[in-house]
Short mmCIF file of C-alpha atoms in Angstrom, two decimals:
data_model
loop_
_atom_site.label_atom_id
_atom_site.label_comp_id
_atom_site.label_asym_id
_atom_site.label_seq_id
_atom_site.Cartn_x
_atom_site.Cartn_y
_atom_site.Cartn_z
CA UNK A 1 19.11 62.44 25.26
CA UNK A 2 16.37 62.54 22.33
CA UNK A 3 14.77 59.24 20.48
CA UNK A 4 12.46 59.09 17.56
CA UNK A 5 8.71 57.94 18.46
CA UNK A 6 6.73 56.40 16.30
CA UNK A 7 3.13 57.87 17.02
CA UNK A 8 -0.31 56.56 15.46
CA UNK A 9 -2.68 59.65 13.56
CA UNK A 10 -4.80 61.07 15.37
CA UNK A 11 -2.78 61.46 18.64
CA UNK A 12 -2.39 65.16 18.33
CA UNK A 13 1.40 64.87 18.07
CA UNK A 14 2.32 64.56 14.62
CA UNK A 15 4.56 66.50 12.84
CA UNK A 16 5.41 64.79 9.38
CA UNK A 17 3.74 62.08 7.76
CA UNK A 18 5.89 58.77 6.42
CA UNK A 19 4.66 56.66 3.20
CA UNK A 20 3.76 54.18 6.47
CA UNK A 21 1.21 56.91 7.48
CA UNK A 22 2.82 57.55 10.66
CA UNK A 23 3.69 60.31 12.22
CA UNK A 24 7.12 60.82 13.92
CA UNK A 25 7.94 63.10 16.43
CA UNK A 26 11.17 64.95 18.63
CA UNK A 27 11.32 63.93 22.34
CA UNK A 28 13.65 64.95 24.57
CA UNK A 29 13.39 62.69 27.48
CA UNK A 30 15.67 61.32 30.54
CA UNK A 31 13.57 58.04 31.62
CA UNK A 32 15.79 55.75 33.02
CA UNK A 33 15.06 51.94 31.10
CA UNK A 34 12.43 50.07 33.11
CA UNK A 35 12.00 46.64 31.98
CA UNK A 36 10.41 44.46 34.42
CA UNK A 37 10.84 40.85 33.53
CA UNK A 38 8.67 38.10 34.10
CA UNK A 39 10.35 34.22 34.80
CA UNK A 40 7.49 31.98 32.80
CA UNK A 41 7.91 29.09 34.60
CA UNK A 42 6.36 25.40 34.45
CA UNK A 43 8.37 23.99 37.67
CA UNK A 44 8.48 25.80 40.31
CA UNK A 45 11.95 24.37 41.40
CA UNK A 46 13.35 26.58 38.99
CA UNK A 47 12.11 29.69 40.75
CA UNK A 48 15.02 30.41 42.69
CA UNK A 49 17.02 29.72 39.26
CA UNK A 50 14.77 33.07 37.94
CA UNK A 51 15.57 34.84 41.10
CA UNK A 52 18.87 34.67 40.91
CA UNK A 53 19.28 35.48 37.32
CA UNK A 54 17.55 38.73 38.05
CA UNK A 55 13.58 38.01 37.18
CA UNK A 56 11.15 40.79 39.30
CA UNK A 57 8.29 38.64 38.76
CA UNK A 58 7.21 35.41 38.30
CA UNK A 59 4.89 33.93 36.52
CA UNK A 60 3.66 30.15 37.21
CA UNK A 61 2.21 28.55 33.94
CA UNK A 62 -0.68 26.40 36.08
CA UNK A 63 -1.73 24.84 32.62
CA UNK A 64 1.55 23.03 32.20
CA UNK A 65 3.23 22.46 35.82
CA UNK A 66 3.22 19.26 37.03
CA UNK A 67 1.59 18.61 40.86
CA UNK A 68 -0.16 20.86 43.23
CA UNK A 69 -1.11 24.46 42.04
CA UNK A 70 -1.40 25.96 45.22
CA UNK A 71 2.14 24.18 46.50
CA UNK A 72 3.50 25.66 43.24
CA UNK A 73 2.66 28.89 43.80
CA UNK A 74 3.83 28.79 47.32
CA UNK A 75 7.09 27.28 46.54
CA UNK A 76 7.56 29.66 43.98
CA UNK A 77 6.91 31.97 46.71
CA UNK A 78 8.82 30.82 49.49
CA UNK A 79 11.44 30.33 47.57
CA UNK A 80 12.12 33.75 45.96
CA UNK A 81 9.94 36.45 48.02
CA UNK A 82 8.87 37.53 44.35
CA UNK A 83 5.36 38.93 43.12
CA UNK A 84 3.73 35.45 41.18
CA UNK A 85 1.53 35.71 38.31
CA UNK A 86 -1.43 32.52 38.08
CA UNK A 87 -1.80 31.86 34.69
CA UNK A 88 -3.67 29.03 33.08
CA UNK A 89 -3.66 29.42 29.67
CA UNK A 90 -5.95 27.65 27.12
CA UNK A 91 -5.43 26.16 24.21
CA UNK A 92 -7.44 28.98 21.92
CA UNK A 93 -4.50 31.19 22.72
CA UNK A 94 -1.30 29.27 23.30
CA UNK A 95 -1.20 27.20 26.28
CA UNK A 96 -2.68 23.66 27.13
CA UNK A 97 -6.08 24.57 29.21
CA UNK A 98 -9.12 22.83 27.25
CA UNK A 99 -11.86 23.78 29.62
CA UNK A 100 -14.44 26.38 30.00
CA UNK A 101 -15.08 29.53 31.84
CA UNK A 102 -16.27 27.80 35.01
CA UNK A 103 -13.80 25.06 35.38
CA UNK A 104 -11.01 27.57 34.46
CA UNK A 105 -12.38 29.73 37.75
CA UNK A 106 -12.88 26.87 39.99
CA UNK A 107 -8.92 26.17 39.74
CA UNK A 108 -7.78 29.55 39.73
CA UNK A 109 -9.95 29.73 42.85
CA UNK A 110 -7.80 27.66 44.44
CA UNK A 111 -4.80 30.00 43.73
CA UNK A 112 -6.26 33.38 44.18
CA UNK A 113 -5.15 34.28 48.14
CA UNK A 114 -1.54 32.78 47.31
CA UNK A 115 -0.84 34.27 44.00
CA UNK A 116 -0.08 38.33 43.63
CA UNK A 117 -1.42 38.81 40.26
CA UNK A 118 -4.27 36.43 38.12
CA UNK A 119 -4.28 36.35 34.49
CA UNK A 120 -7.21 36.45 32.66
CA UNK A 121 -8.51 35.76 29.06
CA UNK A 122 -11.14 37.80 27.38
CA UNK A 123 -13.14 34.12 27.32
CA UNK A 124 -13.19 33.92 31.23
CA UNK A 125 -13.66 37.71 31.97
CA UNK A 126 -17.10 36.94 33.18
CA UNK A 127 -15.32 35.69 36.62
CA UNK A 128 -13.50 39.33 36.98
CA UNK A 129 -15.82 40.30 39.35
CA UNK A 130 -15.66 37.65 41.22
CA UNK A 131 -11.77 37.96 41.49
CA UNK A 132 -11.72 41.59 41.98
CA UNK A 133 -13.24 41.16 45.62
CA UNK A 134 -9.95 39.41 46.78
CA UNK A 135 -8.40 42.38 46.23
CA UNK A 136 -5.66 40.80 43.74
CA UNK A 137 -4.80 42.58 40.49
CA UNK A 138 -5.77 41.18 37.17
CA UNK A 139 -4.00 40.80 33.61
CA UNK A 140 -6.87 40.97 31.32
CA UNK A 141 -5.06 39.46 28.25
CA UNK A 142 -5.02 38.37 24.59
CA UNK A 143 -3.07 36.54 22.21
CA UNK A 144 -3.84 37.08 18.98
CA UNK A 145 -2.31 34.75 15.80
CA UNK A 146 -3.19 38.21 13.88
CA UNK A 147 -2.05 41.61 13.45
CA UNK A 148 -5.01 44.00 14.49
CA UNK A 149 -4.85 47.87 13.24
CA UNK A 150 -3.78 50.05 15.15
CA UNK A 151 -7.32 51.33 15.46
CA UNK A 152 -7.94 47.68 16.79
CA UNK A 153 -5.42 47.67 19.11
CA UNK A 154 -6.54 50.83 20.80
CA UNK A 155 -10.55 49.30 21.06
CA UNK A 156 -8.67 46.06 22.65
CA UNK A 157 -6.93 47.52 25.33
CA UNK A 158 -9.74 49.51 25.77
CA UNK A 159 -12.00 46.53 26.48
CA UNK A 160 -9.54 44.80 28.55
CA UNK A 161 -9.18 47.63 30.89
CA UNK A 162 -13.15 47.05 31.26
CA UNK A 163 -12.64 44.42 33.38
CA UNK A 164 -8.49 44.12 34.32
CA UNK A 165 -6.06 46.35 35.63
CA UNK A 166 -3.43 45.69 33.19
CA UNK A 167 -4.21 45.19 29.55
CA UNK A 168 -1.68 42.45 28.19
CA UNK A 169 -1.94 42.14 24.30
CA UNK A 170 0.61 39.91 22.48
CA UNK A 171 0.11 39.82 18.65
CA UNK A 172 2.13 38.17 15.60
CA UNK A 173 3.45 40.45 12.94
CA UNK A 174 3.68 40.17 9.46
CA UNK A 175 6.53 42.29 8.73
CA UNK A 176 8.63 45.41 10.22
CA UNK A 177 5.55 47.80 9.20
CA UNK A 178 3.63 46.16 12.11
CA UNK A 179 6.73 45.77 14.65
CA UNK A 180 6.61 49.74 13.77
CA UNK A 181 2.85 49.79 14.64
CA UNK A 182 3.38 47.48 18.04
CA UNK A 183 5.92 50.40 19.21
CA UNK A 184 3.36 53.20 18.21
CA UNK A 185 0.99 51.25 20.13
CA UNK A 186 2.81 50.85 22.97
CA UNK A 187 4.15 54.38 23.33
CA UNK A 188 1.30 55.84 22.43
CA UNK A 189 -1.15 53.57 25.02
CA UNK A 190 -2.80 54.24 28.06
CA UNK A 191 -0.53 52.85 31.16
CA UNK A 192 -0.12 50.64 32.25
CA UNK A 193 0.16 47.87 29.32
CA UNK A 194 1.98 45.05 28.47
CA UNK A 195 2.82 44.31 24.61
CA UNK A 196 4.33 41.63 23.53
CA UNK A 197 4.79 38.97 20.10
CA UNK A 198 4.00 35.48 19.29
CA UNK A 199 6.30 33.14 17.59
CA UNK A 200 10.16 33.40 16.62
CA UNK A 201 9.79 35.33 13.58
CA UNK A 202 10.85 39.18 14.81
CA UNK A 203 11.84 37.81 18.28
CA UNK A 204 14.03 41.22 18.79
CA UNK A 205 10.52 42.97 19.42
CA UNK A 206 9.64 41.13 22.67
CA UNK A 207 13.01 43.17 23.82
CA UNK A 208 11.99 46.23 22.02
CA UNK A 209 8.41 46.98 23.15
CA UNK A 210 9.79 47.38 26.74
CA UNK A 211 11.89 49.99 26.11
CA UNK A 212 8.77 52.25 25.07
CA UNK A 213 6.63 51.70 27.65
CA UNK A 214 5.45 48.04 27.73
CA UNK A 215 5.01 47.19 31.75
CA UNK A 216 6.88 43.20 31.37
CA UNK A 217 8.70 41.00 29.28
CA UNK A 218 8.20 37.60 29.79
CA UNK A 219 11.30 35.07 29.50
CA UNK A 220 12.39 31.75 30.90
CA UNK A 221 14.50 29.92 32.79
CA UNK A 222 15.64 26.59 31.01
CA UNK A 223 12.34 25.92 29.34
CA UNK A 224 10.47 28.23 27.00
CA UNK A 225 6.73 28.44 28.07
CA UNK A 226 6.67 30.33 24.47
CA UNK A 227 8.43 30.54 20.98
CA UNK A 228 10.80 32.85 20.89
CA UNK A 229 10.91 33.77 24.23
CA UNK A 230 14.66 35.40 25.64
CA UNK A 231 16.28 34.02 28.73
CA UNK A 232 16.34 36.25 31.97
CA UNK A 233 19.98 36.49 31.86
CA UNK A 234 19.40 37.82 27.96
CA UNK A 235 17.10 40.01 28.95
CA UNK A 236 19.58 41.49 32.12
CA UNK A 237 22.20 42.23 29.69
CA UNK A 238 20.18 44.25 27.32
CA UNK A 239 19.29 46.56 30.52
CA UNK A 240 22.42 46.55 31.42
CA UNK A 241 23.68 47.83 27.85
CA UNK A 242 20.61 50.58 27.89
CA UNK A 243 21.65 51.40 31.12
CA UNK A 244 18.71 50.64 33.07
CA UNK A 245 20.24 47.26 35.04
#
C-alpha cells in the first residue's frame, strides 16, 4: 500500500515542490492504523459508558467535574481499569481553571499517585519537576486560537518536550492550506506527539491527524468537553473502515 505525505522543506525528503511550498513524497508503507482515543469526560459515571464504546484512555476534565477529584479519578478508575489523564484546564486555553501556577499544582497534587498521566500547560511547567519525581508521565500542552508556521510548530514541540514527555499541540486553522500544514507537522514530528484542532470549523482533521502519526484523539461520551469534538463510537467506526479497529 503507498499514501502521499505531505512533508515540510527542509526535511531532506522532498522531491517536488507544490505552489503551497511543500514538498510531497512516495511511501510505501504497511503500518497498521493506530488511533488511540481519549474519553474527555466531566462525570466520571460516564466512564464505563467510554469503556464500553471502545475509549483506551481516559481523560478526567478536573476543571469542570462536579465533587471530589481524587474520587473521580478513582471511580473513573475502578470502574474501567483504563489509563486516566488529570487535566485541569484554564481558562487562557479553553477550559474553566482561573487560578495560577501554584494553586493549579496544589490540586493536581492531590491527583498525582491516582491518575496515570498529568496534563500540563506551558503556564504551569514550572511544577514539571516537581511532578516528574512521582514517576507519572506528563502532557506538556498548548492550545493555541492561532495557526503557528510550520517553523513555529517545530520550536513548540520542541519546548514542550523540555519539560513533558508528550508534546500535545492543538491549533485552529484558517483554511485547508494549514489542515495540509497540521498533517506535515504531524508526520514529519518527533514521536511521540499529539495534534489536534480547536473549534468546529474543519472538524474532519481531529480524525485525520491520527492517521499520520498523532499519539490520541480526544472525543466524548454524551457531553463535549470541546467544539467539535467526535464521539468514541464515531471515532471506532472510522478505525474500523481504515482497518485498524
Amino acid at each position: 500500500m503507498y499514501r502521499v505525505l505531505v512533508i515540510p522543506n527542509g526535511s531532506g525528503y522532498q522531491t517536488g515542490q507544490t505552489g503551497c511550498g511543500h514538498f510531497f513524497s512516495l511511501e510505501e508503507t504497511t503500518d497498521c492504523i493506530s488511533m488511540k482515543i481519549v474519553a474527555s469526560l466531566t462525570d466520571p459515571r460516564h466512564a464505563r459508558l467510554a469503556s464500553e464504546a471502545g475509549a483506551d484512555l481516559i481523560e478526567l476534565r478536573l476543571d469542570l467535574v462536579d465533587g471530589d477529584r481524587v474520587e473521580g479519578i478513582q471511580a473513573c478508575r475502578n470502574r474501567t481499569g483504563l489509563p486516566v489523564i488529570a487535566t485541569l484546564r484554564s481558562v487562557q486555553e479553553g477550559g474553566r481553571y482561573r487560578g495560577g501556577a501554584d494553586d493549579w499544582f496544589r490540586i493536581i497534587q492531590t491527583v498525582i499517585p491516582h491518575a496515570d498521566y498529568i496534563d500540563i500547560e506551558r503556564s504551569f511547567s514550572a511544577h514539571a519537576d516537581s511532578i516528574r519525581t512521582h514517576d507519572v508521565p506528563i502532557i506538556a500542552s498548548c492550545h493555541t486560537p492561532e495557526m503557528p508556521s510550520l517553523f513555529e510548530l517545530f520550536a513548540l514541540e520542541r519546548e514542550l518536550r523540555v519539560y513533558g514527555d508528550i508534546p500535545k499541540i492543538v491549533v485552529t486553522p484558517r483554511n485547508i492550506e494549514d489542515i495540509i500544514e497540521m498533517i506535515s507537522f504531524t508526520h514529519a514530528a518527533k514521536k511521540p506527539v499529539c495534534t489536534g484542532i480547536m473549534g468546529s470549523a474543519f472538524q474532519y482533521a481531529r480524525l485525520l491527524l491520527p492517521l499520520f502519526g498523532s499519539e490520541f484523539v480526544y472525543c466524548h461520551v454524551g457531553t463535549p468537553t470541546a467544539e467539535g469534538q467526535y464521539s468514541v463510537s464515531e471515532a471506532k467506526e472510522v478505525m474500523r473502515l481504515f482497518g485498524g479497529a
